[in-house]
mmCIF file of C-alpha atoms and ligand atoms in Angstrom:
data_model
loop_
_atom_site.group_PDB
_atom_site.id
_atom_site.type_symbol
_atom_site.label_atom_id
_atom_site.label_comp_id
_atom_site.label_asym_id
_atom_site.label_seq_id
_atom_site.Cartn_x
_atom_site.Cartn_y
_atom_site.Cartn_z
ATOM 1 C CA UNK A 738 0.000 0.000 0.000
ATOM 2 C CA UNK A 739 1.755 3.520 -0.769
ATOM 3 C CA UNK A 740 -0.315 6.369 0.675
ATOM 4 C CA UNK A 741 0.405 9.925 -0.038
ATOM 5 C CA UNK A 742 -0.164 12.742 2.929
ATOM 6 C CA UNK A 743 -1.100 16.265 1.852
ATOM 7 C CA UNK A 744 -0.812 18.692 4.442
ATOM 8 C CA UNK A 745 -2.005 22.197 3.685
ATOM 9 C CA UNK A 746 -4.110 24.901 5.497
ATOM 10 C CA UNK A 747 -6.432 24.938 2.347
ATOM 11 C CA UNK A 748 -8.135 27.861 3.340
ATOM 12 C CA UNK A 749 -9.301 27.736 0.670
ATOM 13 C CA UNK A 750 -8.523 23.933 -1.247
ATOM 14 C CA UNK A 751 -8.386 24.995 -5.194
ATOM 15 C CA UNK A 752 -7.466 23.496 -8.374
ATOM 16 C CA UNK A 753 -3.854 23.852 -7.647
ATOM 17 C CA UNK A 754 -3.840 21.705 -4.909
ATOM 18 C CA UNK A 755 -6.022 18.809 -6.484
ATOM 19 C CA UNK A 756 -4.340 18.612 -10.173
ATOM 20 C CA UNK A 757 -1.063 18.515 -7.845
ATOM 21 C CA UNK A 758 -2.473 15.689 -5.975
ATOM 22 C CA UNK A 759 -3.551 13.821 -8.981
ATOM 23 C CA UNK A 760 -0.661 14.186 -10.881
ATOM 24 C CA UNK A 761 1.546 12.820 -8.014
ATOM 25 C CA UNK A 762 -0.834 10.023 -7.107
ATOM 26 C CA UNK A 763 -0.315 9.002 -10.607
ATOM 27 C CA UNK A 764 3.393 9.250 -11.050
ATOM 28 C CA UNK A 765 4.424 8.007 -8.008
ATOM 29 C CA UNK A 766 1.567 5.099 -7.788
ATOM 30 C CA UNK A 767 -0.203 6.414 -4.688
ATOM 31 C CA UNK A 768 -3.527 4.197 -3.917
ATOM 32 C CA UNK A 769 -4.730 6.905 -1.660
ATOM 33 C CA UNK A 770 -4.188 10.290 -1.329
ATOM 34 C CA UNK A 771 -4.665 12.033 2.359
ATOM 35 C CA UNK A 772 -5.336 15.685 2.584
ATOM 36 C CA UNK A 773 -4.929 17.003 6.186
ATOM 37 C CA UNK A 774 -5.981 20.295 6.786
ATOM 38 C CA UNK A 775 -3.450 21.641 9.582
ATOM 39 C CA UNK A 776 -4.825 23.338 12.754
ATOM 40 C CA UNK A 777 -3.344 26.495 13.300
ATOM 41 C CA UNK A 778 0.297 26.281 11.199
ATOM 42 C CA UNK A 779 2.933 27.109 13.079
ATOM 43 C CA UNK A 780 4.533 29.584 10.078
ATOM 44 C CA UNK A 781 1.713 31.505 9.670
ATOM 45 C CA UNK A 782 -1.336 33.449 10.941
ATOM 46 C CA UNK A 783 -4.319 32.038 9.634
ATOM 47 C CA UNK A 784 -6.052 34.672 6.947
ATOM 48 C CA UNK A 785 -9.455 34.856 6.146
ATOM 49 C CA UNK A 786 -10.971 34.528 9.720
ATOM 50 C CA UNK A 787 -12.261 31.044 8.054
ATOM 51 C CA UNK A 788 -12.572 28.412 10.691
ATOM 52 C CA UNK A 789 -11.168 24.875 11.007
ATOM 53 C CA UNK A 790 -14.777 23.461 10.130
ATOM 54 C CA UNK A 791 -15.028 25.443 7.128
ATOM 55 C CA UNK A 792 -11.830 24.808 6.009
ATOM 56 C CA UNK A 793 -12.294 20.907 6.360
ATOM 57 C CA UNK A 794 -16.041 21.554 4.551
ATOM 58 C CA UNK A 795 -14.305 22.401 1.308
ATOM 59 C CA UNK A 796 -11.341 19.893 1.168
ATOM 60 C CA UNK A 797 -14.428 17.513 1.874
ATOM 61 C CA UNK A 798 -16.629 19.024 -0.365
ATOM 62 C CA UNK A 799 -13.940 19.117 -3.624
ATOM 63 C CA UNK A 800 -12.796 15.344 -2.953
ATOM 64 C CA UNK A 801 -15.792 13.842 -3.139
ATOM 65 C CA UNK A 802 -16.289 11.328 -5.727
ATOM 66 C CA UNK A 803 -12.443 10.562 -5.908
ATOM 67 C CA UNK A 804 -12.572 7.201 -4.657
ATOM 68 C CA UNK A 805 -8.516 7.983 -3.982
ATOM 69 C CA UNK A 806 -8.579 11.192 -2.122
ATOM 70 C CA UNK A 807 -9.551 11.157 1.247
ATOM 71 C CA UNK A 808 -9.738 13.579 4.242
ATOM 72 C CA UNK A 809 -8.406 13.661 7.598
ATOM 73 C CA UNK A 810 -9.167 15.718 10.578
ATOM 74 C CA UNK A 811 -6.324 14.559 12.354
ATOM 75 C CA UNK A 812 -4.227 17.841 12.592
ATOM 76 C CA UNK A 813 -8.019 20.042 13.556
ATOM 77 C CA UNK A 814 -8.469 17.159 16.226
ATOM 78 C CA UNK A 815 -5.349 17.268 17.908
ATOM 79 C CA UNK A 816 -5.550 21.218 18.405
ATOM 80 C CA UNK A 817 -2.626 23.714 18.854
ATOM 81 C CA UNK A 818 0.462 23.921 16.159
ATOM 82 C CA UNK A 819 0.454 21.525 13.708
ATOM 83 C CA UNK A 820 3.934 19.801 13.069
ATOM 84 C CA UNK A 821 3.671 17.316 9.923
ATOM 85 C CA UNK A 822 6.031 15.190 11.889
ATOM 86 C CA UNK A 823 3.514 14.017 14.243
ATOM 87 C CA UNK A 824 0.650 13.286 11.583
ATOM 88 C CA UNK A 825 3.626 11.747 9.991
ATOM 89 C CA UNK A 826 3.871 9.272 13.008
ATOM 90 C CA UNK A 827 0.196 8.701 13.183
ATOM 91 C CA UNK A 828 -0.251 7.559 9.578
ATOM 92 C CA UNK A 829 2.824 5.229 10.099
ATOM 93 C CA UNK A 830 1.558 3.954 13.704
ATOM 94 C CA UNK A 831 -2.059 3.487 12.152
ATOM 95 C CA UNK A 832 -0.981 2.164 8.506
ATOM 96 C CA UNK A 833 2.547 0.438 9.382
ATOM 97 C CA UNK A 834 4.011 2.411 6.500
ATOM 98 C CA UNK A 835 6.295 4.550 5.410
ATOM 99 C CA UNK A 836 4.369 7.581 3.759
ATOM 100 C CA UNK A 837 4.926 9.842 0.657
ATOM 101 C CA UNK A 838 4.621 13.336 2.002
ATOM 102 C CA UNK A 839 3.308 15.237 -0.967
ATOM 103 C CA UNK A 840 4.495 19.056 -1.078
ATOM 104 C CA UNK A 841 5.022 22.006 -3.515
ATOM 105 C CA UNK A 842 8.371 23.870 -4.167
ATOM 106 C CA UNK A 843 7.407 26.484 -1.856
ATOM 107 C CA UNK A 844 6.883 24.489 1.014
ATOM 108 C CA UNK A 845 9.838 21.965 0.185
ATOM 109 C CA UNK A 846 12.283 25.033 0.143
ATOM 110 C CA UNK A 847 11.374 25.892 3.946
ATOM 111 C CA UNK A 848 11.387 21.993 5.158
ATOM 112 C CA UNK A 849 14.648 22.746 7.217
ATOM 113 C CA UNK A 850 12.755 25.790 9.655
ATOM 114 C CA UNK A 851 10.043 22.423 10.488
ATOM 115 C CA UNK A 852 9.782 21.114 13.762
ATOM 116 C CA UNK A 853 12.112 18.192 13.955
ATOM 117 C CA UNK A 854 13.323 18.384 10.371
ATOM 118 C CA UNK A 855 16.562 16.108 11.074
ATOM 119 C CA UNK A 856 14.274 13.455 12.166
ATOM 120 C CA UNK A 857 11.774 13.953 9.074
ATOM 121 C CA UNK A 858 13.418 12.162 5.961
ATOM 122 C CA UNK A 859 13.866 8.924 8.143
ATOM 123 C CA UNK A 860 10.112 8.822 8.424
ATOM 124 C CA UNK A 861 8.655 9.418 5.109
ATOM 125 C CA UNK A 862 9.333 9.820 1.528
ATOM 126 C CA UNK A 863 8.724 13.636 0.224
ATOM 127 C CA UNK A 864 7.861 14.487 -3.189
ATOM 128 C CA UNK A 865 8.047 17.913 -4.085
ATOM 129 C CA UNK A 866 6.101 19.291 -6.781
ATOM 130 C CA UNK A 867 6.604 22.459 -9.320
ATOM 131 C CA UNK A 868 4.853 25.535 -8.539
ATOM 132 C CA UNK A 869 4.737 28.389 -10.980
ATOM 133 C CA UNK A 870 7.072 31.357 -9.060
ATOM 134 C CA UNK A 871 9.133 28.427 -7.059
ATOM 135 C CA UNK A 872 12.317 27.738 -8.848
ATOM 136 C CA UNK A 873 14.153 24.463 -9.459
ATOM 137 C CA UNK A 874 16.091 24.039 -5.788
ATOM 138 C CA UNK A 875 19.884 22.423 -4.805
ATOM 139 C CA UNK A 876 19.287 20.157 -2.154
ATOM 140 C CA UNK A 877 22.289 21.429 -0.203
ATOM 141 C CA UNK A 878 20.696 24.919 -0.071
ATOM 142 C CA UNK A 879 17.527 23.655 1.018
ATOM 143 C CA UNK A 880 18.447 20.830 3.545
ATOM 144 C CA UNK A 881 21.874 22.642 4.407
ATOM 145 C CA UNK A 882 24.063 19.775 6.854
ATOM 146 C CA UNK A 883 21.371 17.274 6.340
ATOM 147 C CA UNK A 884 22.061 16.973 2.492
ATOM 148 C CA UNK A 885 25.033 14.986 3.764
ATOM 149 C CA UNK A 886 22.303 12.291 4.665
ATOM 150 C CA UNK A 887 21.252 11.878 0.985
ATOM 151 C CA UNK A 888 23.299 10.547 -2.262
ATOM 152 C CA UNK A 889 21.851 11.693 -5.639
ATOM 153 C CA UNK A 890 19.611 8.677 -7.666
ATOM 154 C CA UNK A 891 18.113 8.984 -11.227
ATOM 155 C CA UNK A 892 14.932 9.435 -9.360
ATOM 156 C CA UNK A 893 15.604 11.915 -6.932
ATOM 157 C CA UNK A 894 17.458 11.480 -3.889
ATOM 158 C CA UNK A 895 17.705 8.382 -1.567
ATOM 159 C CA UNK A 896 18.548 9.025 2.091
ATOM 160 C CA UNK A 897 20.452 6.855 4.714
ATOM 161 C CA UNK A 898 17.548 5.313 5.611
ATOM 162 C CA UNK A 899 16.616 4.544 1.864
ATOM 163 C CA UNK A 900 13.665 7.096 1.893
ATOM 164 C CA UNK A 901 13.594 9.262 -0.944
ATOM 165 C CA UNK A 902 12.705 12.721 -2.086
ATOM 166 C CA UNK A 903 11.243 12.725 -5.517
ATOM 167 C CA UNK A 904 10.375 15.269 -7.662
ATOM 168 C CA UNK A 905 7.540 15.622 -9.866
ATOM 169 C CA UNK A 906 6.589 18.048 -12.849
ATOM 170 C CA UNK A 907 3.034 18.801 -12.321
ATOM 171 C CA UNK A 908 0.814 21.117 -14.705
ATOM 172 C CA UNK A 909 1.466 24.968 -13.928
ATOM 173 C CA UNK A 910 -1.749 26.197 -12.057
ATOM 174 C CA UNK A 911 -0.763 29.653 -10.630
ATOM 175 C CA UNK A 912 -3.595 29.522 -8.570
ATOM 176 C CA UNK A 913 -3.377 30.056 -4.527
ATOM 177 C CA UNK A 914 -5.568 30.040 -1.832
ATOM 178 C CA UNK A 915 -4.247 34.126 -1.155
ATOM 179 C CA UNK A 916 -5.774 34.863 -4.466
ATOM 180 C CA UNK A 917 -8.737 33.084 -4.118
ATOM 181 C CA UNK A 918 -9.774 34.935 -0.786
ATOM 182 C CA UNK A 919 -8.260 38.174 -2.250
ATOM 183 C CA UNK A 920 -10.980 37.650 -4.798
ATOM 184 C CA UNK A 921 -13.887 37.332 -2.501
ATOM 185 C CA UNK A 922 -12.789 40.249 -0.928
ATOM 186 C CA UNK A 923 -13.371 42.607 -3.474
ATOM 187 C CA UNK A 924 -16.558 40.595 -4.668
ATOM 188 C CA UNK A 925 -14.954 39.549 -7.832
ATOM 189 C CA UNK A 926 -15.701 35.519 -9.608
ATOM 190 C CA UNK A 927 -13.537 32.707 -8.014
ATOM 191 C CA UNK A 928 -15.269 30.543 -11.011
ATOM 192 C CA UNK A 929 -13.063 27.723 -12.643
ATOM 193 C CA UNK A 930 -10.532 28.634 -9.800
ATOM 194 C CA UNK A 931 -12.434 25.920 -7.142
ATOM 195 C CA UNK A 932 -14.456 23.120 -7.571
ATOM 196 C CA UNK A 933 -18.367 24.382 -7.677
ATOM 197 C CA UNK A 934 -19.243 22.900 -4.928
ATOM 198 C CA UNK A 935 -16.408 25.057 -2.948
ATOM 199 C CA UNK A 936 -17.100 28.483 -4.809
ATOM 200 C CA UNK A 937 -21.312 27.303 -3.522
ATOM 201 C CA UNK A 938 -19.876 26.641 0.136
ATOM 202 C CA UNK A 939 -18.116 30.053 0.383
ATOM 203 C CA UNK A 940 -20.572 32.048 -0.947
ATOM 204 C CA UNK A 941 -23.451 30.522 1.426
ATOM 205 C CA UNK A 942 -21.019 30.876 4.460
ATOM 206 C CA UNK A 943 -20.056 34.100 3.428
ATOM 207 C CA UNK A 944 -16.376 33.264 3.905
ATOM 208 C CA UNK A 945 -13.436 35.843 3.099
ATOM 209 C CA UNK A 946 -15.839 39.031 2.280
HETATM 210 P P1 ATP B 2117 -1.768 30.428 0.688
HETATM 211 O O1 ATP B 2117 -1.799 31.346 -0.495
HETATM 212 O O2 ATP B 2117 -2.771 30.747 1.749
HETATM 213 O O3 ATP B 2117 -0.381 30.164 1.217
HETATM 214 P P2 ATP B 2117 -1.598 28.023 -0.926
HETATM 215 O O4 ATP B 2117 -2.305 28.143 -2.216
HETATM 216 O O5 ATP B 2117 -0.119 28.176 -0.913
HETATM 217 O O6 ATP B 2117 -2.286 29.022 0.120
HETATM 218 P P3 ATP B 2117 -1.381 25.959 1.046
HETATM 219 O O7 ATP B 2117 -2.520 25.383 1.801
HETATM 220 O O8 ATP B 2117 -0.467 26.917 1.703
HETATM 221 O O9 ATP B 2117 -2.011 26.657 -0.286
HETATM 222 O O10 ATP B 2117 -0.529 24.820 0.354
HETATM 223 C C1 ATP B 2117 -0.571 23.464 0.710
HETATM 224 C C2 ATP B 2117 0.398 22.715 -0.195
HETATM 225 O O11 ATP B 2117 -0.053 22.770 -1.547
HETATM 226 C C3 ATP B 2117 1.817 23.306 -0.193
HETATM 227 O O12 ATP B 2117 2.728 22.226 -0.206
HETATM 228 C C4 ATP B 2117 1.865 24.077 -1.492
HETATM 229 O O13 ATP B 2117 3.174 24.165 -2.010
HETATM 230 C C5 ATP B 2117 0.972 23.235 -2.404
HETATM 231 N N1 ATP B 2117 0.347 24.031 -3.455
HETATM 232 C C6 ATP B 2117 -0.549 25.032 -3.278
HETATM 233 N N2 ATP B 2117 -0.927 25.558 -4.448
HETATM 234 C C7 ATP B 2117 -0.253 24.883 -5.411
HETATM 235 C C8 ATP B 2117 -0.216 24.996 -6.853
HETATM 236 N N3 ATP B 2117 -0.937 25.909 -7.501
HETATM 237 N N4 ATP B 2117 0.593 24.140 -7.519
HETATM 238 C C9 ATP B 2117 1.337 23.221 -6.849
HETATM 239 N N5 ATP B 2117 1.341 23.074 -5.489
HETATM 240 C C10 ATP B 2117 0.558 23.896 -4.777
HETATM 241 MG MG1 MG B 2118 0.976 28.506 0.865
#
């Protein structure tokens, strides 16, 4: 069984995120894909004034019918910061597997600043996905004295452990969950940028207006 984890705050989930998901589930051979909404993320204030509810509402509501992608209210559950080290653990303690942590450019080049990062790569596999605006990345830049862990593959990298980090080309979607509630802020169409269902969900709850 390989299982992907997506961690995100979603707030909201949009195309970007799902295509991403896809994409990787397919290249990598994922049979399930789990998005986990974090709680309150430790690197950044939480915009939007959305709550954890609504956030897991539209990760719910845009999955649906993927008999792959699944949701978990793990990190909402456990409260406080959410370190992807400990849902991490869970999944491995609850699946006896070693998970493919699923994560864009962006995110990949902070991965060092994360709570218990030495301990990270001996856990899971990462696969880092393109992002329009996040440049191509040297692992020794990004992982600093922990690149010393890794030796180079035709795949991606393969740590001491024999974990890897991958690295996948998906389809450039310049879409984020900023714009999306920058758009509902000044009124304007969200429309082809989120599932329906979503774009429905935040206009009834009258979310980032
Ligand atoms: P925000 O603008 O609020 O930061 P976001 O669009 O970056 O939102 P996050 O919830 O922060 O969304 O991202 C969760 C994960 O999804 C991160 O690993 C991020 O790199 C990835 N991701 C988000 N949008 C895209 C996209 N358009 N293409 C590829 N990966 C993406
Ligand atoms: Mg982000």
């Amino acid at each position: 069984m390989r299982l992907g984890i997506f961690g995100g705050t979603f707030n909201p989930i949009h195309f970007g995120h799902l295509r991403a998901a896809e994409e990787v589930r397919l290249a990598v051979g994922l049979d399930e894909v789990l998005f986990v909404p974090s709680h309150i993320p430790p690197h950044k204030e939480l915009a939007g004034g959305s709550t954890a509810r609504q956030r897991l509402e539209t990760v719910k509501l845009a999955i649906g019918g993927n008999p792959h992608f699944r949701l978990s209210s793990f990190e909402v559950e456990q409260g406080g910061s959410s370190y992807s080290i400990r849902t991490i653990e869970h999944v491995r303690a609850s699946y006896g597997i070693t998970p493919y942590f699923i994560l864009g450019r962006d995110a990949f080049n902070e991965i060092s600043t994360w709570h218990r990062a030495g301990e990270l790569f001996g856990l899971a596999n990462f696969v880092a996905t393109s992002r329009p605006g996040s440049p191509a990345f040297v692992l020794g830049d990004v992982l600093g004295g922990l690149a010393a862990d890794f030796r180079a593959d035709g795949a991606g990298y393969v740590h001491t452990s024999g974990n890897r980090i991958l690295f996948t080309e998906v389809t450039a979607l310049d879409i984020s969950s900023s714009l999306v509630r920058a758009l509902c802020r000044s009124g304007k169409s969200i429309t082809y940028l989120v599932p329906r269902e979503v774009e429905e969900y935040i206009k009834e709850e009258g979310m980032y207006a």
